[in-house]
Every structure is written in structure tokens, then in C-alpha cells.
Amino acid sequence: MIKEQAAVDFLKSQIIEFPETAIILGSGLGGLVDEIDIEKRIPYSEIPHFPVVTVEGHGGDLIFGDLEGVAVLAMNGRFHYYEGYDMADVVFPLRVMKLIGIKRLVITNAAGGLNEDFEVGDLMLIEDMISLLPENPLRGKNSEEFGPRFPDMSEPFDLDWLEKAKSAAIRLGVKLRTGTYIGLQGPKLETKAEIRYCRIIGGDAVGMSTVPEVIAVNHMGLKVLGISVITNESIPKVAKEFTHADVVATANKAGKKLVELVKNIL
Ligand SMILES: O=P(O)(O)O[C@H]1O[C@H](CO)[C@@H](O)[C@H]1O
């Protein structure tokens, strides 16, 4: 809380009025920033205690501005557990967001498609998730200021927002899949047997982020929506050799649809 407060104090010295809506941009999805009428861009390196981005395809700044008439904070680049960060670091920006008054959050990511019906470039609305990470951000002494010891996770994604997203996709003619996201530790990719396992336990898409973030924001009572861009097929028979560069390039391309959808939802 002390560290988060130092970051909040710094942001308060930079920004007069904070937005209530935030967006986290996943791998290769930084293009959404171009759609924002930017009022202030603050590099993570200037914010006390903010971690450092180490993954290609992730920017490293907080963007405050206006997205189609809605005041937003875009987190351009996120932190993953596999980078070596503690879970508290992974969700540090989200706790700072809560303290500056963010009420709702759209989380985006690049993910491998486990569902045989999905195609590369599809968008998937995350309706539920499974954590296969070795720990979560709530382990340890509970911060009562942020939320309860045992937060309910029966509906991790906001139902009303899910319905709005589906209607927005229909209006825009954007193909929008729905499904369950599985979060793994990474950074290694899945073996074929692990892919089969992920599918059998109910996964439609797989990635290495998002789950800790969704847990932290559920704990704090923020409304959350999650959207994956399916950047590769994580299906034993068709999986090609994985490269992060392909993930970033595919996310970049599909990002245009994502931007339209997010603008419409907000
Ligand atoms: O989830 P985001 O940050 O979009 O990134 C995804 O892309 C990277 C792998 O290419 C992993 O970090 C995975 O989680």
C-alpha cells in the first residue's frame, strides 16, 4: 500500500482529473494508442515503484486521454509473472488504478486458440478463466483496503459488459468468439500433451497473462471485460512453430477490429 501510494502521489502531481475507465494493451496491441487523443503520456520509468517492461511488443507508458469521447487510461505494456516479477508487481498498476479512482477495466491479450473452430485473427470475449499459474496475487496477508480475504470469483467478468460487447460486435459485423481463457506461467510454450489437457479441462484460448489481473480487480470490486486476439492455433495437429514475432504481428493486424469493438463498447 505504501508503494502504491507513492505512485498515486506522483500521478496526482501530473494529472488533474483521473478517468474512470482503463484499458490494458496486450502483446502487439499498442496500436490502440493511436486512436487516443492523448493528453498525457507518462513513462513507467518515471513512476515510483513501477516495474519495467521486458517483453517485445509491449510499450512502457501510461496514456491518459480521450477515446471517442470517453476519458481513458491506457496501460501500454503489462507485466507477466514469467518475467520474474512477484505477483504483487504484476498487479501493482491495477492497485494504483483502484486508488486513483478507476471503476472499470478492459483487459486485452494475445492468446493461442485451443478451440478447433477458432481462426487466427479472431477475437474472443473471455467469459470465464482457469488459473494454471503457480500462485496468485492474493497470497499472503490480505489488504483489507483493497478487498476481502476470500473474494467471490463466480462471475469474474461483468455480465452486463459481456452482453454489450456481443451487441457491439453484431452492430459492427465483427466475428466475436466467446470462451474460457487459461492462464499459464510461461514463458515456455505448451507441449502437445499440455495443449490436449488444456482443451479437455475446458479452455478455448491459452496465454501467460490476464489471470492475475482479473483476480486483483475482482478482489477490488472493479468491473472487468477481457478480450483475446487469437494469434496462433494451439492445436496439436496444426500448431506451427511458435514465434513471439508472429504473435505480435498477428495481434497488430487484428488490433484494428479490436479497437473498433472497444470504442463501441465504451
Ligand atoms: O498476454 P499478452 O501480454 O498479450 O502476451 C502474450 O504473448 C506472449 C507470447 O507471445 C505472452 O506474454 C502471452 O501472454
Coordinates of C-alpha atoms and ligand atoms in Angstrom, one line a residue:
M1 CA 0.0 0.0 0.0
I2 CA 2.9 2.4 0.8
K3 CA 4.5 1.7 -2.6
E4 CA 1.1 2.1 -4.4
Q5 CA 0.5 5.4 -2.5
A6 CA 3.9 6.8 -3.7
A7 CA 2.9 6.0 -7.3
V8 CA -0.5 7.6 -6.7
D9 CA 1.0 10.7 -5.2
F10 CA 3.3 11.1 -8.2
L11 CA 0.4 10.6 -10.7
K12 CA -1.6 13.2 -8.8
S13 CA 1.2 15.7 -9.3
Q14 CA 0.8 15.1 -13.1
I15 CA -2.9 14.7 -13.7
I16 CA -5.7 16.9 -12.6
E17 CA -8.7 14.7 -13.3
F18 CA -8.4 10.9 -13.5
P19 CA -10.6 8.8 -15.8
E20 CA -12.8 6.0 -14.5
T21 CA -12.1 3.7 -17.4
A22 CA -8.8 1.9 -18.1
I23 CA -7.6 -0.5 -20.8
I24 CA -4.6 -2.9 -20.7
L25 CA -3.0 -3.4 -24.0
G26 CA -1.7 -6.9 -24.7
S27 CA 1.2 -8.1 -26.9
G28 CA 1.2 -6.3 -30.2
L29 CA -1.9 -4.3 -29.3
G30 CA -0.2 -0.9 -28.6
G31 CA -1.8 0.4 -31.9
L32 CA -4.9 1.3 -29.9
V33 CA -2.9 4.2 -28.5
D34 CA -3.1 5.9 -32.0
E35 CA -6.8 6.1 -31.5
I36 CA -6.5 8.1 -28.3
D37 CA -6.5 11.8 -28.3
I38 CA -3.5 11.9 -25.8
E39 CA -3.4 14.4 -23.0
K40 CA -0.5 13.0 -21.1
R41 CA 1.9 10.1 -21.6
I42 CA 3.9 9.0 -18.6
P43 CA 6.7 6.5 -19.0
Y44 CA 6.6 3.7 -16.4
S45 CA 10.3 4.6 -15.6
E46 CA 9.1 7.9 -14.1
I47 CA 6.5 6.4 -11.8
P48 CA 7.8 5.4 -8.3
H49 CA 8.0 1.6 -7.9
F50 CA 6.5 0.8 -11.3
P51 CA 8.1 -2.3 -12.8
V52 CA 10.0 -2.3 -16.1
V53 CA 8.6 -3.8 -19.4
T54 CA 10.9 -6.6 -20.7
V55 CA 8.7 -8.1 -23.4
E56 CA 8.9 -7.1 -27.1
G57 CA 5.6 -5.8 -28.4
H58 CA 4.7 -4.1 -25.1
G59 CA 5.2 -0.3 -24.8
G60 CA 6.1 1.2 -21.4
D61 CA 3.9 4.1 -20.6
L62 CA 0.6 5.1 -19.1
I63 CA -1.5 7.1 -21.6
F64 CA -4.2 9.5 -20.4
G65 CA -6.6 10.8 -23.0
D66 CA -9.9 10.6 -24.8
L67 CA -11.1 7.6 -26.8
E68 CA -14.2 8.6 -28.8
G69 CA -15.5 10.9 -26.1
V70 CA -14.6 8.6 -23.2
A71 CA -11.8 9.6 -20.8
V72 CA -9.4 6.7 -20.6
L73 CA -6.2 5.5 -19.0
A74 CA -4.4 3.0 -21.3
M75 CA -1.7 0.8 -19.8
N76 CA 0.6 0.4 -22.8
G77 CA 2.5 -2.7 -21.8
R78 CA 1.9 -5.1 -19.0
F79 CA 3.9 -7.3 -16.6
H80 CA 4.0 -11.0 -16.6
Y81 CA 4.9 -13.4 -13.9
Y82 CA 7.4 -15.2 -16.2
E83 CA 9.4 -12.0 -16.4
G84 CA 10.5 -12.8 -12.8
Y85 CA 8.2 -10.4 -11.1
D86 CA 6.3 -11.2 -7.9
M87 CA 2.5 -11.3 -8.3
A88 CA 2.4 -8.1 -6.3
D89 CA 4.5 -6.4 -9.0
V90 CA 2.4 -7.9 -11.8
V91 CA -0.8 -6.3 -10.4
F92 CA 0.9 -3.2 -8.9
P93 CA -0.5 -0.9 -11.7
L94 CA -4.0 -2.2 -11.1
R95 CA -3.9 -1.4 -7.4
V96 CA -2.7 2.1 -8.4
M97 CA -5.6 2.3 -10.8
K98 CA -8.0 1.5 -8.0
L99 CA -6.5 4.2 -5.8
I100 CA -6.8 6.9 -8.4
G101 CA -10.5 6.0 -8.9
I102 CA -10.6 3.7 -11.9
K103 CA -14.0 1.9 -11.9
R104 CA -13.9 -0.3 -15.0
L105 CA -11.2 -2.1 -16.9
V106 CA -10.9 -3.7 -20.4
I107 CA -8.1 -6.3 -20.5
T108 CA -6.7 -7.4 -23.8
N109 CA -4.2 -10.0 -24.7
A110 CA -2.7 -12.2 -27.4
A111 CA -3.6 -15.9 -27.0
G112 CA -3.3 -19.2 -28.6
G113 CA -6.5 -20.7 -29.8
L114 CA -7.3 -24.2 -28.4
N115 CA -10.8 -24.3 -29.8
E116 CA -10.7 -26.0 -33.2
D117 CA -13.4 -23.7 -34.6
F118 CA -11.3 -20.6 -34.0
E119 CA -9.2 -19.0 -36.7
V120 CA -6.0 -16.9 -36.4
G121 CA -7.0 -13.3 -36.1
D122 CA -10.3 -14.0 -34.4
L123 CA -11.3 -12.0 -31.3
M124 CA -12.6 -14.0 -28.3
L125 CA -14.6 -12.5 -25.5
I126 CA -13.4 -14.1 -22.3
E127 CA -16.4 -15.4 -20.5
D128 CA -14.5 -17.3 -17.8
M129 CA -11.0 -18.3 -16.9
I130 CA -8.9 -21.1 -15.4
S131 CA -5.7 -20.3 -13.5
L132 CA -2.8 -22.8 -14.0
L133 CA -0.3 -20.3 -12.6
P134 CA 1.6 -21.5 -9.5
E135 CA 0.3 -18.6 -7.3
N136 CA -1.9 -15.6 -7.3
P137 CA -1.7 -12.0 -6.2
L138 CA -3.9 -12.5 -3.1
R139 CA -1.5 -15.0 -1.4
G140 CA -0.2 -13.6 1.9
K141 CA -1.7 -11.1 4.3
N142 CA -4.9 -9.6 2.9
S143 CA -5.0 -5.9 2.2
E144 CA -8.4 -5.1 3.6
E145 CA -8.2 -1.6 2.0
F146 CA -8.4 -3.4 -1.4
G147 CA -10.9 -6.2 -0.7
P148 CA -12.0 -9.2 1.3
R149 CA -9.8 -12.2 2.2
F150 CA -12.0 -14.6 0.1
P151 CA -13.2 -12.7 -2.9
D152 CA -16.1 -14.3 -4.9
M153 CA -15.0 -15.3 -8.4
S154 CA -18.2 -16.9 -9.6
E155 CA -18.7 -14.2 -12.3
P156 CA -15.2 -12.8 -12.9
F157 CA -16.2 -10.8 -16.0
D158 CA -19.0 -8.3 -15.9
L159 CA -22.2 -9.8 -17.3
D160 CA -23.7 -6.5 -18.5
W161 CA -20.5 -5.6 -20.3
L162 CA -20.3 -9.1 -21.9
E163 CA -23.8 -8.5 -23.3
K164 CA -22.8 -5.0 -24.5
A165 CA -19.7 -6.4 -26.2
K166 CA -21.8 -9.1 -28.0
S167 CA -24.3 -6.5 -29.3
A168 CA -21.5 -4.2 -30.3
A169 CA -19.9 -7.0 -32.4
I170 CA -23.2 -7.7 -34.1
R171 CA -23.6 -4.0 -34.9
L172 CA -20.1 -3.8 -36.3
G173 CA -20.2 -7.1 -38.2
V174 CA -17.2 -8.3 -36.2
K175 CA -16.9 -12.0 -35.7
L176 CA -16.6 -12.4 -31.9
R177 CA -15.9 -15.8 -30.4
T178 CA -16.6 -16.5 -26.7
G179 CA -14.8 -18.8 -24.4
T180 CA -12.6 -19.7 -21.5
Y181 CA -9.0 -18.3 -21.1
I182 CA -6.4 -20.5 -19.4
G183 CA -3.5 -18.6 -17.8
L184 CA -0.2 -20.5 -17.6
Q185 CA 3.1 -19.4 -16.1
G186 CA 5.1 -19.5 -19.3
P187 CA 7.4 -18.4 -20.8
K188 CA 7.8 -21.9 -22.4
L189 CA 5.1 -22.8 -24.8
E190 CA 2.8 -25.8 -24.3
T191 CA 3.7 -29.3 -25.3
K192 CA 1.1 -31.2 -27.4
A193 CA 0.0 -33.1 -24.3
E194 CA -0.4 -29.9 -22.3
I195 CA -2.5 -28.5 -25.2
R196 CA -4.7 -31.6 -25.1
Y197 CA -5.0 -31.2 -21.4
C198 CA -5.9 -27.5 -21.6
R199 CA -8.7 -28.3 -24.1
I200 CA -10.0 -31.3 -22.0
I201 CA -10.3 -29.1 -18.9
G202 CA -12.4 -26.6 -20.8
G203 CA -10.0 -24.0 -22.3
D204 CA -10.7 -22.2 -25.6
A205 CA -7.6 -20.0 -25.5
V206 CA -4.3 -20.0 -23.7
G207 CA -1.9 -17.3 -22.6
M208 CA 0.5 -16.1 -20.0
S209 CA -1.2 -13.0 -18.6
T210 CA -4.6 -11.7 -17.6
V211 CA -5.5 -14.2 -14.9
P212 CA -3.6 -12.4 -12.1
E213 CA -5.0 -9.1 -13.3
V214 CA -8.6 -10.4 -13.2
I215 CA -8.1 -11.8 -9.7
A216 CA -6.7 -8.5 -8.4
V217 CA -9.6 -6.4 -9.9
N218 CA -12.2 -8.8 -8.7
H219 CA -10.7 -8.5 -5.3
M220 CA -11.0 -4.7 -5.5
G221 CA -14.5 -4.8 -6.9
L222 CA -13.7 -3.2 -10.3
K223 CA -15.9 -4.1 -13.3
V224 CA -13.8 -6.0 -15.9
L225 CA -14.1 -7.2 -19.5
G226 CA -11.5 -9.4 -21.2
I227 CA -10.8 -9.8 -24.9
S228 CA -8.2 -12.1 -26.5
V229 CA -6.9 -11.9 -30.0
I230 CA -6.2 -15.4 -31.3
T231 CA -2.7 -15.1 -32.7
N232 CA -1.9 -18.7 -33.3
E233 CA -3.5 -22.1 -33.3
S234 CA -2.7 -24.1 -30.2
I235 CA -4.0 -27.3 -31.6
P236 CA -1.7 -30.4 -31.7
K237 CA -2.3 -31.3 -35.4
V238 CA -2.0 -27.8 -36.9
A239 CA 0.3 -25.9 -34.5
K240 CA 3.2 -24.3 -36.3
E241 CA 6.5 -23.5 -34.7
F242 CA 5.7 -20.6 -32.3
T243 CA 7.4 -17.3 -32.6
H244 CA 6.6 -14.2 -30.5
A245 CA 7.3 -12.1 -33.5
D246 CA 4.3 -13.8 -35.3
V247 CA 2.2 -13.2 -32.2
V248 CA 2.9 -9.5 -32.2
A249 CA 2.4 -9.2 -36.0
T250 CA -0.9 -11.0 -35.9
A251 CA -2.1 -9.1 -32.9
N252 CA -1.2 -5.9 -34.6
K253 CA -3.3 -6.7 -37.7
A254 CA -6.3 -7.9 -35.7
G255 CA -5.9 -5.0 -33.4
K256 CA -7.9 -2.8 -35.8
K257 CA -11.0 -4.9 -35.2
L258 CA -10.3 -4.8 -31.5
V259 CA -10.1 -1.0 -31.5
E260 CA -13.4 -0.7 -33.2
L261 CA -15.0 -3.1 -30.8
V262 CA -13.6 -1.4 -27.7
K263 CA -14.6 2.0 -28.9
N264 CA -18.1 0.8 -29.5
I265 CA -18.3 -1.0 -26.1
L266 CA -17.2 2.1 -24.2
Ligands
LIG1 O1 -0.9 -11.9 -22.8 P1 -0.1 -10.9 -23.5 O2 0.6 -9.9 -22.7 O3 -0.9 -10.2 -24.6 O4 1.1 -11.7 -24.2 C1 1.0 -13.0 -24.8 O5 2.0 -13.0 -25.8 C2 3.3 -13.5 -25.2 C3 3.7 -14.7 -26.0 O6 3.9 -14.4 -27.4 C4 2.9 -13.9 -23.8 O7 3.3 -12.9 -22.9 C5 1.5 -14.1 -23.8 O8 0.9 -13.9 -22.5

